[in-house]
Tab-separated table of C-alpha atoms and ligand atoms in Angstrom:
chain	number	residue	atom	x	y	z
A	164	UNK	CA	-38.266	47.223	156.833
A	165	UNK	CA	-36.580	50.668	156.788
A	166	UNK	CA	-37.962	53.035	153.495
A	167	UNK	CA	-36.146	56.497	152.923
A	168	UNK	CA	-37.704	58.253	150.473
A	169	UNK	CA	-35.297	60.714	148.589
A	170	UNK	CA	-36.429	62.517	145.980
A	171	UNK	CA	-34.104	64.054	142.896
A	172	UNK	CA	-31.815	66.696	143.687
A	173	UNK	CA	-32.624	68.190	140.260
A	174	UNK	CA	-35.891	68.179	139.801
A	175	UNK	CA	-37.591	66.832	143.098
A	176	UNK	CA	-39.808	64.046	141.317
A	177	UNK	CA	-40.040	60.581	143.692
A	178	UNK	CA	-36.621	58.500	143.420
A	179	UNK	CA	-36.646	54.708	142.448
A	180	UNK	CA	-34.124	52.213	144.065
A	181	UNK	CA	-32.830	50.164	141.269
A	182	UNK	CA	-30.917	47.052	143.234
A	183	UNK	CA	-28.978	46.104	140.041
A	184	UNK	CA	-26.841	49.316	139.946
A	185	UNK	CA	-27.650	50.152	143.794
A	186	UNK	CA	-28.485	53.643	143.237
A	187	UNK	CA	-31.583	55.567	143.267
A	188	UNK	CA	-33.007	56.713	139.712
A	189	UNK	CA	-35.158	59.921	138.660
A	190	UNK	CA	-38.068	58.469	136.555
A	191	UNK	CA	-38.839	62.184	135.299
A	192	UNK	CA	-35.392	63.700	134.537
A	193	UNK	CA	-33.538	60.217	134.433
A	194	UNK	CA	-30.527	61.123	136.854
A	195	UNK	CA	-28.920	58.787	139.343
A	196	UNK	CA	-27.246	59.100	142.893
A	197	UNK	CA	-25.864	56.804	145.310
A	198	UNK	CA	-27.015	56.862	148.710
A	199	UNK	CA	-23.968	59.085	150.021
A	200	UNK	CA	-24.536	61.137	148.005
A	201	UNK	CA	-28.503	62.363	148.498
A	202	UNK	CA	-27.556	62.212	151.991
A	203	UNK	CA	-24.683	64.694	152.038
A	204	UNK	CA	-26.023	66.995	149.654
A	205	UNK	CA	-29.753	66.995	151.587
A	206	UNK	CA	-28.117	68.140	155.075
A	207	UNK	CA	-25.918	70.792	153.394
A	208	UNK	CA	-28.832	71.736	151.475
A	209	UNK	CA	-31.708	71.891	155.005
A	210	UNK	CA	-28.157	73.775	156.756
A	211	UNK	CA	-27.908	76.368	153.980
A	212	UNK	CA	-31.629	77.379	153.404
A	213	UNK	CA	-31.725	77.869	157.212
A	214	UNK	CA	-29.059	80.363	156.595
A	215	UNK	CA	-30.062	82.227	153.937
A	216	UNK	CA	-33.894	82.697	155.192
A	217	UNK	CA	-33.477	83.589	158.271
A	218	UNK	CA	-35.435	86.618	159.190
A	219	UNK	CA	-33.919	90.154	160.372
A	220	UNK	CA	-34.731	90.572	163.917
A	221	UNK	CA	-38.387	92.268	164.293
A	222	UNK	CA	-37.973	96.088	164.272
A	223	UNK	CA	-41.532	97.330	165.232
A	224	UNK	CA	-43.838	94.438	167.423
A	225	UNK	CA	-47.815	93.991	166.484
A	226	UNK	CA	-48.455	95.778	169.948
A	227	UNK	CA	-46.256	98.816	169.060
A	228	UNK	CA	-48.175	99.052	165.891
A	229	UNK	CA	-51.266	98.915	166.469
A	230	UNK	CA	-50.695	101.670	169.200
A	231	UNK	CA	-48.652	104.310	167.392
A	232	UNK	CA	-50.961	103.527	163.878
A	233	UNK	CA	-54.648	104.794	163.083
A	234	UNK	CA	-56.705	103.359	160.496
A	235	UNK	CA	-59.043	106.145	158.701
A	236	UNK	CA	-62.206	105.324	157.262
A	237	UNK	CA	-63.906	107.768	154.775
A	238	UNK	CA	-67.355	107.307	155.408
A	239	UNK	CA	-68.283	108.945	151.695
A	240	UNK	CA	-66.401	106.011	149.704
A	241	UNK	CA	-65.365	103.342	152.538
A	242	UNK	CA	-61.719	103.800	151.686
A	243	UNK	CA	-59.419	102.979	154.364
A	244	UNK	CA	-56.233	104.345	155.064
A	245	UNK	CA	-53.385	104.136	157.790
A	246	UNK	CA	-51.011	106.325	159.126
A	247	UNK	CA	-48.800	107.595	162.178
A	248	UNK	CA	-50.646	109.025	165.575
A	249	UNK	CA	-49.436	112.073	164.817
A	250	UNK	CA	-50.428	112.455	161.238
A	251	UNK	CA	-53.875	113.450	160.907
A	252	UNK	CA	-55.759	112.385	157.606
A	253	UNK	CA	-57.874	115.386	156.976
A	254	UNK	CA	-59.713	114.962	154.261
A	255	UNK	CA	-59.907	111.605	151.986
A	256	UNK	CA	-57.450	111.465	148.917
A	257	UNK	CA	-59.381	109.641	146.704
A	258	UNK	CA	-62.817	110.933	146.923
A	259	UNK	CA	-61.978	114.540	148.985
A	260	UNK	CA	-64.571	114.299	151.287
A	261	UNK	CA	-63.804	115.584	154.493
A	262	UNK	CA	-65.263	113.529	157.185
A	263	UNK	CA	-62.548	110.502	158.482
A	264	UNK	CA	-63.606	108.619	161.444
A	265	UNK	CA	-60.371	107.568	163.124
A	266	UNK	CA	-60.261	103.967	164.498
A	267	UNK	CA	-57.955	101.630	166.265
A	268	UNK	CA	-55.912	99.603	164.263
A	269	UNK	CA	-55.227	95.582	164.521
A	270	UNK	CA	-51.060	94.492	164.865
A	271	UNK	CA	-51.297	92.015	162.368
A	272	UNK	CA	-51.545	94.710	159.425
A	273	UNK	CA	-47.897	96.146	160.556
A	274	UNK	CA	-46.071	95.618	157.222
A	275	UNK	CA	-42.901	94.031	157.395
A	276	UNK	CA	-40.774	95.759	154.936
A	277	UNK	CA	-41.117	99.050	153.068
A	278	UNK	CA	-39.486	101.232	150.140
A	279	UNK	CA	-39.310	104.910	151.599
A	280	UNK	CA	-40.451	107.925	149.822
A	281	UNK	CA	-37.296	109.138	147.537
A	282	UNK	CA	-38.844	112.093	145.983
A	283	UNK	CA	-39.551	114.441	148.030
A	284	UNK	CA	-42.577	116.597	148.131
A	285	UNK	CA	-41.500	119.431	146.360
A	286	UNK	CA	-40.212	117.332	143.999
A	287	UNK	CA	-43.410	115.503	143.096
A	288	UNK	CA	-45.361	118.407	142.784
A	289	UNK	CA	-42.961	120.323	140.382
A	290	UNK	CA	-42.507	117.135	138.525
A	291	UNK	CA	-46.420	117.456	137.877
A	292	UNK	CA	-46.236	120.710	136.928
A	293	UNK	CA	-43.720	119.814	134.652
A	294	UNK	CA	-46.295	117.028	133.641
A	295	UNK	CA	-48.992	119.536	133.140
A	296	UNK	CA	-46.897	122.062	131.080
A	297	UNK	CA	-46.232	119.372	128.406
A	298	UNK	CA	-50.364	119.097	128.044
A	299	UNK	CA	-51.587	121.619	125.731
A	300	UNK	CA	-55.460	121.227	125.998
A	301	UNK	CA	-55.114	121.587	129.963
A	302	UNK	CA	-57.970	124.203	131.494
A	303	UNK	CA	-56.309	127.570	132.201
A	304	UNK	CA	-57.568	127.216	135.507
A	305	UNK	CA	-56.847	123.442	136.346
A	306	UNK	CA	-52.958	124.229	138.243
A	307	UNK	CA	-53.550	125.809	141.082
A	308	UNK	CA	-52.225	125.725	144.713
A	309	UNK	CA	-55.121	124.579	145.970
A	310	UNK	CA	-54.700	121.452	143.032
A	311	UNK	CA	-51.056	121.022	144.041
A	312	UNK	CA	-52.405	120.498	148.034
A	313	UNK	CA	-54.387	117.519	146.805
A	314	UNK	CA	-51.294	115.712	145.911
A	315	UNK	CA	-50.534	113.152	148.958
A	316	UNK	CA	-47.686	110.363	149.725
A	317	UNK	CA	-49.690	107.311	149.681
A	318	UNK	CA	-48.456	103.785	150.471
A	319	UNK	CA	-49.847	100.685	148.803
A	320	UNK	CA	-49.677	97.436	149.856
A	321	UNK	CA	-48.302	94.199	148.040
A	322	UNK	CA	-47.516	90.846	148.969
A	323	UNK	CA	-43.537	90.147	148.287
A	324	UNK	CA	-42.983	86.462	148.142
A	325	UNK	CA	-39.797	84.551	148.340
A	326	UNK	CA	-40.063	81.299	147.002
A	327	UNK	CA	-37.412	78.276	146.188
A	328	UNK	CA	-38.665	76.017	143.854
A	329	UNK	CA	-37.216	72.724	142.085
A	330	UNK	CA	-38.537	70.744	139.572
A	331	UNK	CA	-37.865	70.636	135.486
A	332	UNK	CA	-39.849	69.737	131.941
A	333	UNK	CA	-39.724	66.883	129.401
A	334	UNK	CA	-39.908	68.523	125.959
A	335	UNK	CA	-40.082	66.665	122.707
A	336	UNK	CA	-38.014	68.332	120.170
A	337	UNK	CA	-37.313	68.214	116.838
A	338	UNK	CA	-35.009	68.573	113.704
A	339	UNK	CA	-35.861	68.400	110.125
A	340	UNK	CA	-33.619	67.967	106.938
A	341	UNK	CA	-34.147	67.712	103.603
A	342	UNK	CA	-31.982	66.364	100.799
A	343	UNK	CA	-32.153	66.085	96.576
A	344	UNK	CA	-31.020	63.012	95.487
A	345	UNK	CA	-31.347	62.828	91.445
A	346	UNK	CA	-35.325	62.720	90.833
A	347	UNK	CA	-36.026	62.172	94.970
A	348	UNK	CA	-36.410	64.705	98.030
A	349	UNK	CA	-35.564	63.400	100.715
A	350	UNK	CA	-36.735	64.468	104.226
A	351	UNK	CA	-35.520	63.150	107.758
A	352	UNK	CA	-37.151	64.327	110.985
A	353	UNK	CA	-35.143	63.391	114.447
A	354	UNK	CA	-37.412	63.692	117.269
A	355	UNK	CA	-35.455	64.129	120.923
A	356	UNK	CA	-36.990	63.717	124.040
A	357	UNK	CA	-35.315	67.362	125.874
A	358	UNK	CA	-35.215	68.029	129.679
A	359	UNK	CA	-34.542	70.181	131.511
A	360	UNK	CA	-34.437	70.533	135.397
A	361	UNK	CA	-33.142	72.623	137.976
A	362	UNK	CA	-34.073	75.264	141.296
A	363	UNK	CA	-35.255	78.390	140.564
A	364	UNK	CA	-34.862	81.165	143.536
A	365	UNK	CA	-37.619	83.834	143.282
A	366	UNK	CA	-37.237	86.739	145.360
A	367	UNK	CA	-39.665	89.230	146.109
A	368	UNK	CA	-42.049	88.582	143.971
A	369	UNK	CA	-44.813	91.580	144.448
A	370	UNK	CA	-48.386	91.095	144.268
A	371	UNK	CA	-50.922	93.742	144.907
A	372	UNK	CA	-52.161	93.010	148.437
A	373	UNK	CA	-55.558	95.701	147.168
A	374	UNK	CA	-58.415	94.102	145.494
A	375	UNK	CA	-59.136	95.743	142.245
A	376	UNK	CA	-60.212	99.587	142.398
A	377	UNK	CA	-60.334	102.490	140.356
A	378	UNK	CA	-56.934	103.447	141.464
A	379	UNK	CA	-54.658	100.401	141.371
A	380	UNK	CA	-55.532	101.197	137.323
A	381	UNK	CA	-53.160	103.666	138.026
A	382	UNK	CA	-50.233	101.504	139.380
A	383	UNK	CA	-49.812	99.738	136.566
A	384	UNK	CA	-48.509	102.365	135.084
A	385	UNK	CA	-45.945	103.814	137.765
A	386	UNK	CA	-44.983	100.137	138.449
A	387	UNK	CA	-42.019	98.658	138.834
A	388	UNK	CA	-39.863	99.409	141.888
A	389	UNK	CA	-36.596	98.483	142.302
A	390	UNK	CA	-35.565	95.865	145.004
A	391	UNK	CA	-32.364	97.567	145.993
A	392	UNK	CA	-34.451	100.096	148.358
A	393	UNK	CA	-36.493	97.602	150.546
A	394	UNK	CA	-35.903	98.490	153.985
A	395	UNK	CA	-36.981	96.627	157.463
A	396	UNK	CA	-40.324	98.423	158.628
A	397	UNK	CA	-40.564	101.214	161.090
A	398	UNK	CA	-43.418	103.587	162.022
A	399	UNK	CA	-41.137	106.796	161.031
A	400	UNK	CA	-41.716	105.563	157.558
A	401	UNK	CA	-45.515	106.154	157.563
A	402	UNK	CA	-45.074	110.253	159.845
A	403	UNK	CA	-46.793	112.656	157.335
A	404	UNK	CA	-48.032	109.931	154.651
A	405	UNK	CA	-51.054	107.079	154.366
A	406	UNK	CA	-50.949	103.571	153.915
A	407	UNK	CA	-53.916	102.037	151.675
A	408	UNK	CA	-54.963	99.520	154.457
A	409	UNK	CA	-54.629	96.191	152.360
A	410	UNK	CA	-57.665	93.689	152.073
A	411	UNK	CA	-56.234	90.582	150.156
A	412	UNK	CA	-54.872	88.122	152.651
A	413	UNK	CA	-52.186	86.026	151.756
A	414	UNK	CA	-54.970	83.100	151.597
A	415	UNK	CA	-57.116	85.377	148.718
A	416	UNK	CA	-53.610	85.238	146.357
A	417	UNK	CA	-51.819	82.178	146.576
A	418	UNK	CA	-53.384	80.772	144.000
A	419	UNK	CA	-52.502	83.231	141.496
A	420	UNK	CA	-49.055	83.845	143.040
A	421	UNK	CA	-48.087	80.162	142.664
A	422	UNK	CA	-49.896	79.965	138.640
A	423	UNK	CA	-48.071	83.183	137.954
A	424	UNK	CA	-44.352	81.703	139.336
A	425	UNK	CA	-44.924	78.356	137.511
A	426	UNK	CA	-45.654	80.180	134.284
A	427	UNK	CA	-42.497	82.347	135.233
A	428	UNK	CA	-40.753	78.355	135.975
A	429	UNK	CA	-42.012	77.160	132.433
A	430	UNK	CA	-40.344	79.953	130.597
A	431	UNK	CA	-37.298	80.032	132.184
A	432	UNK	CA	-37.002	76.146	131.878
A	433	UNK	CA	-37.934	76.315	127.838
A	434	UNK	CA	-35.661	79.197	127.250
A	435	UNK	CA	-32.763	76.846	127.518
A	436	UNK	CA	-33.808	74.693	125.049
A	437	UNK	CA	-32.489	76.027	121.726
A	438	UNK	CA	-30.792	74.404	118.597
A	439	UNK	CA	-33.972	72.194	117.370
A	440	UNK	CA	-36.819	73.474	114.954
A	441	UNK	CA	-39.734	72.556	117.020
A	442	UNK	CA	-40.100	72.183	120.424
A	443	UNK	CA	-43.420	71.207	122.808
A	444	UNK	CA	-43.593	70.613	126.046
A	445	UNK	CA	-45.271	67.524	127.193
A	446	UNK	CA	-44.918	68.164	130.844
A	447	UNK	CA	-43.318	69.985	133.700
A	448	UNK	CA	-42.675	69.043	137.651
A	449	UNK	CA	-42.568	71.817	139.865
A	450	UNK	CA	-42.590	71.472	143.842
A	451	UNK	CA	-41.838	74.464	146.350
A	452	UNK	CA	-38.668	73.692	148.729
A	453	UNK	CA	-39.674	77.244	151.310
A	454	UNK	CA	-41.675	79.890	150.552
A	455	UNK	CA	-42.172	83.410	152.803
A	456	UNK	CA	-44.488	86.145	152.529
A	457	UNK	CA	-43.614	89.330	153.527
A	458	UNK	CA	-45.904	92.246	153.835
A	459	UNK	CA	-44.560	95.561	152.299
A	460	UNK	CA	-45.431	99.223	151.455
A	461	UNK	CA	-44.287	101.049	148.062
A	462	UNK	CA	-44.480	104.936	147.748
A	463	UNK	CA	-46.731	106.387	145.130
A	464	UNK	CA	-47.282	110.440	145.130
A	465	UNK	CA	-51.597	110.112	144.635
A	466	UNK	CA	-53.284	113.473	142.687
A	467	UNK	CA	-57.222	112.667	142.641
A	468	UNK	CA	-59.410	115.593	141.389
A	469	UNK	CA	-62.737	116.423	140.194
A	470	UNK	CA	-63.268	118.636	137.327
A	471	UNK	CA	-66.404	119.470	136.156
A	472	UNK	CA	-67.819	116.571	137.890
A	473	UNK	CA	-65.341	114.113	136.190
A	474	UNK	CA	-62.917	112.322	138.107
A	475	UNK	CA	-59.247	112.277	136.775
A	476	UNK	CA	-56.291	110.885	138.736
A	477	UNK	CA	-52.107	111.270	138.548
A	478	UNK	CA	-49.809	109.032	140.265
A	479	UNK	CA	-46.112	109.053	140.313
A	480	UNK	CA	-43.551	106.043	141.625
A	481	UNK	CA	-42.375	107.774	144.770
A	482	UNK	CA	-39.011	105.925	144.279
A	483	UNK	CA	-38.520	106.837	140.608
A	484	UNK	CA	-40.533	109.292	139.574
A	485	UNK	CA	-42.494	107.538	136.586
A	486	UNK	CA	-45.643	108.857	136.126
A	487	UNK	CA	-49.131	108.583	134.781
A	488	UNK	CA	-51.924	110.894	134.948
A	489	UNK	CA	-55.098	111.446	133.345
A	490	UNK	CA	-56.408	114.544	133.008
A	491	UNK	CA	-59.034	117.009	131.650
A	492	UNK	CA	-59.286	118.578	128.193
A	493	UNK	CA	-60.448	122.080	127.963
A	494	UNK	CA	-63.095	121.497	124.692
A	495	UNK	CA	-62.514	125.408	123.527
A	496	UNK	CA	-58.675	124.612	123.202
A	497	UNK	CA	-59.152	121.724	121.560
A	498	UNK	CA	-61.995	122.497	118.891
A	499	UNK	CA	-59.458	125.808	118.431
A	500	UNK	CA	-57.298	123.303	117.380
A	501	UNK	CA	-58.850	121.157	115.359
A	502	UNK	CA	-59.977	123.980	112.795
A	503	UNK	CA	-56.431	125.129	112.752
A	504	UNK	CA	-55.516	121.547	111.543
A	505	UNK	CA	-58.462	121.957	109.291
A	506	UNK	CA	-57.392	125.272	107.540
A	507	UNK	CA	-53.758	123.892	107.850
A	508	UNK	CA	-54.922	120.627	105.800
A	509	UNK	CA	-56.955	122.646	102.836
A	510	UNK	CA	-54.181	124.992	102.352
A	511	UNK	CA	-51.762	122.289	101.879
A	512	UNK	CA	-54.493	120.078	99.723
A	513	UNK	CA	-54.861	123.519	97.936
A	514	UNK	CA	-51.054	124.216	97.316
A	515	UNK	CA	-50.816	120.904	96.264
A	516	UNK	CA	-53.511	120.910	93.670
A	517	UNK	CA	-55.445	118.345	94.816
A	518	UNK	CA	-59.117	120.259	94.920
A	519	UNK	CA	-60.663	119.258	91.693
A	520	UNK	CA	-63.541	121.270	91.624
B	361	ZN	ZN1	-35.075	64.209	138.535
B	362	ZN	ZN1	-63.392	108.771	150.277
C-alpha cells in the first residue's frame, strides 16, 4: 500500500485523508487540499527555499584563517582575543595587563559574516570626550591621552540565525453583551474557537556567541545593529582591531534561540487576533522548515579603566555610535555639590516661610 504523508501548507500539523470528500484535512487549523494541489505547491516550495538560501561563495577558507589570524591569551584574566598577523595585541583591553601569549588559531572560529567598523577612531574617541564633558562629577585628572589610548576596536561575536518556520495557534475567544430589558439584565457571552496559522521568516536573528562576563553588561546597552551593513567575512576586517574569541557553540544556544523565536512566533500569531474581549490561547504548532547559523562579528569601540582601584568601562556601537559608559565620581565635586543644593534648598524654604521656628 502506497502512504504519502503531506502535512498542511499552513500550519505544518499531520494531514488526514478523508475518502468521502477525497482531500486531505488539517486536524489543527481545519484547512483542506486536494492532492494536486500539496503536490504542486511542495516542489515550488523545496525549488524556492533552495534559491533563496543558498550561500555566497566562501570568501576566506578555514586554512587561510587560521594562518593569517592569532588568538591572544591574557594570562592575568584568561581573556582571549583574535586578530590579524600583523596586528599585535599589546597589552589586554579588559584587564591592561601587559603580558599576551600569542597562539595559533583553529579555522573553524573564522566568522562568516561581519559589520565593519563605521566610526572611525578619531571619531570614537572625541565622541567620548564629548561623553565625558556632559559628566560634571568626572576627576579633573580622569581624560587624558594616555586614557584616550586605552580605547580599542573590539569585535564580539554572536550567533545570527536564519530560520523559516510554519505552524499557527488555536485561541478561544470571546465576546460579551449586555442588555436591560424592563426589570432584567441580560448578558450573552459568544465564545469562538480563533486560529491562526501561517510561515514566519526570521532573519538574522543575533545571539551573543560570549558566555556571560562583566563586559557583555555593557552590550546591552550599545545594542542593536542594523542588518543593512552585514558584509561577507574577510581578514582585512579584523587589521588593527580584536575579535573576542567566542566560547558558546551553536550546540550551548539552540535551546534558547529556538524558546526565544517561538515566543517571538506566539506574539506575532496573537497579534492578529483582535475584535473579541478576551482571548487565550489553548495551543500553538510550530515546526522549523530550514534553519542556518551564521557566525558574525559586530564592532564595539571598548574603554576599560581602573581608577582608584575600581574598574569602570565605556563602550560605543562601532556602527552607530550609541554609547554607554560608567564612570568615576570625584567625591570632593560631588559633596561640593550637595551643600550647594543644601544652602540652595534653606534659602528657598526660608524665602518661602516655611521655617517655623
Ligand atoms: Zn493546518
Ligand atoms: Zn586580561
Amino acid at each position: 500500500m502506497e502512504t504519502v504523508s503531506y502535512k498542511c501548507i499552513n500550519c505544518d500539523a499531520p494531514l488526514q485523508f478523508d475518502p468521502k470528500q477525497q482531500k486531505f484535512v488539517c486536524e489543527f487549523c481545519r484547512s483542506e487540499f486536494a492532492e494536486t494541489e500539496l503536490a504542486d505547491y511542495f516542489s515550488k516550495l523545496e525549488k524556492k527555499l533552495d534559491q533563496e538560501h543558498k550561500k555566497e561563495p566562501e570568501q576566506v577558507s578555514d586554512d587561510d584563517f587560521s594562518s593569517y589570524a592569532a588568538v591572544y591569551v591574557c594570562q592575568s584574566c584568561g581573556a582571549e582575543v583574535i586578530t590579524e598577523k600583523n596586528t599585535a595585541a599589546t597589552f589586554c583591553v579588559f584587564c591592561h595587563n601587559p603580558v599576551m601569549i600569542s597562539n595559533r588559531m583553529a579555522g573553524n572560529f573564522k566568522p562568516n559574516r561581519v559589520i565593519p567598523f563605521m566610526i572611525s577612531e578619531q571619531d570614537a574617541k572625541q565622541k567620548f570626550l564629548d561623553f565625558c564633558a556632559k559628566k560634571k562629577f568626572l576627576p579633573k585628572d580622569f581624560v587624558s591621552g594616555a586614557q584616550l589610548d586605552m580605547m580599542k576596536g573590539v569585535y564580539y561575536p554572536y550567533w545570527l540565525v536564519d530560520s523559516l518556520k510554519i505552524g499557527g495557534i488555536r485561541a478561544t475567544a470571546k465576546k460579551k453583551r449586555t442588555w436591560r430589558e424592563g426589570d432584567f439584565e441580560f448578558e450573552e457571552t459568544k465564545i469562538y474557537r480563533v486560529i491562526r496559522n501561517g510561515t514566519i521568516d526570521f532573519r538574522d536573528y543575533p545571539h551573543t556567541a560570549l558566555k556571560s562576563d562583566e563586559n557583555l553588561k555593557a552590550l546591552k546597552y550599545v545594542n542593536p545593529y542594523d542588518d543593512k551593513d552585514y558584509r561577507p567575512f574577510m581578514m582585512s576586517y579584523l587589521s588593527g582591531f580584536l575579535a573576542e574569541k567566542r566560547d558558546l557553540e551553536r550546540q550551548d544556544v539552540q535551546n534558547e534561540v529556538d524558546n526565544e523565536l517561538a515566543d517571538y512566533a506566539k506574539r506575532i500569531y496573537s497579534d492578529s487576533i483582535s475584535g473579541y474581549d478576551s482571548v487565550s490561547i489553548d495551543d500553538m504548532r510550530l515546526s522549523t522548515r530550514r534553519e542556518s547559523w551564521d557566525y558574525a562579528l559586530l564592532p564595539v569601540w571598548l574603554m576599560t579603566f581602573d581608577y582608584n582601584g575600581q574598574k569602570y568601562l565605556y563602550a560605543m556601537n562601532g556602527q552607530t555610535g550609541k554609547n554607554f559608559g560608567e564612570l568615576p565620581i570625584d567625591k570632593k565635586k560631588l559633596a561640593a555639590f550637595g551643600i550647594g543644593m543644601f544652602i540652595g534648598l534653606l534659602l528657598i524654604c526660608l524665602l518661602g516661610g516655611y521655617f517655623l521656628l
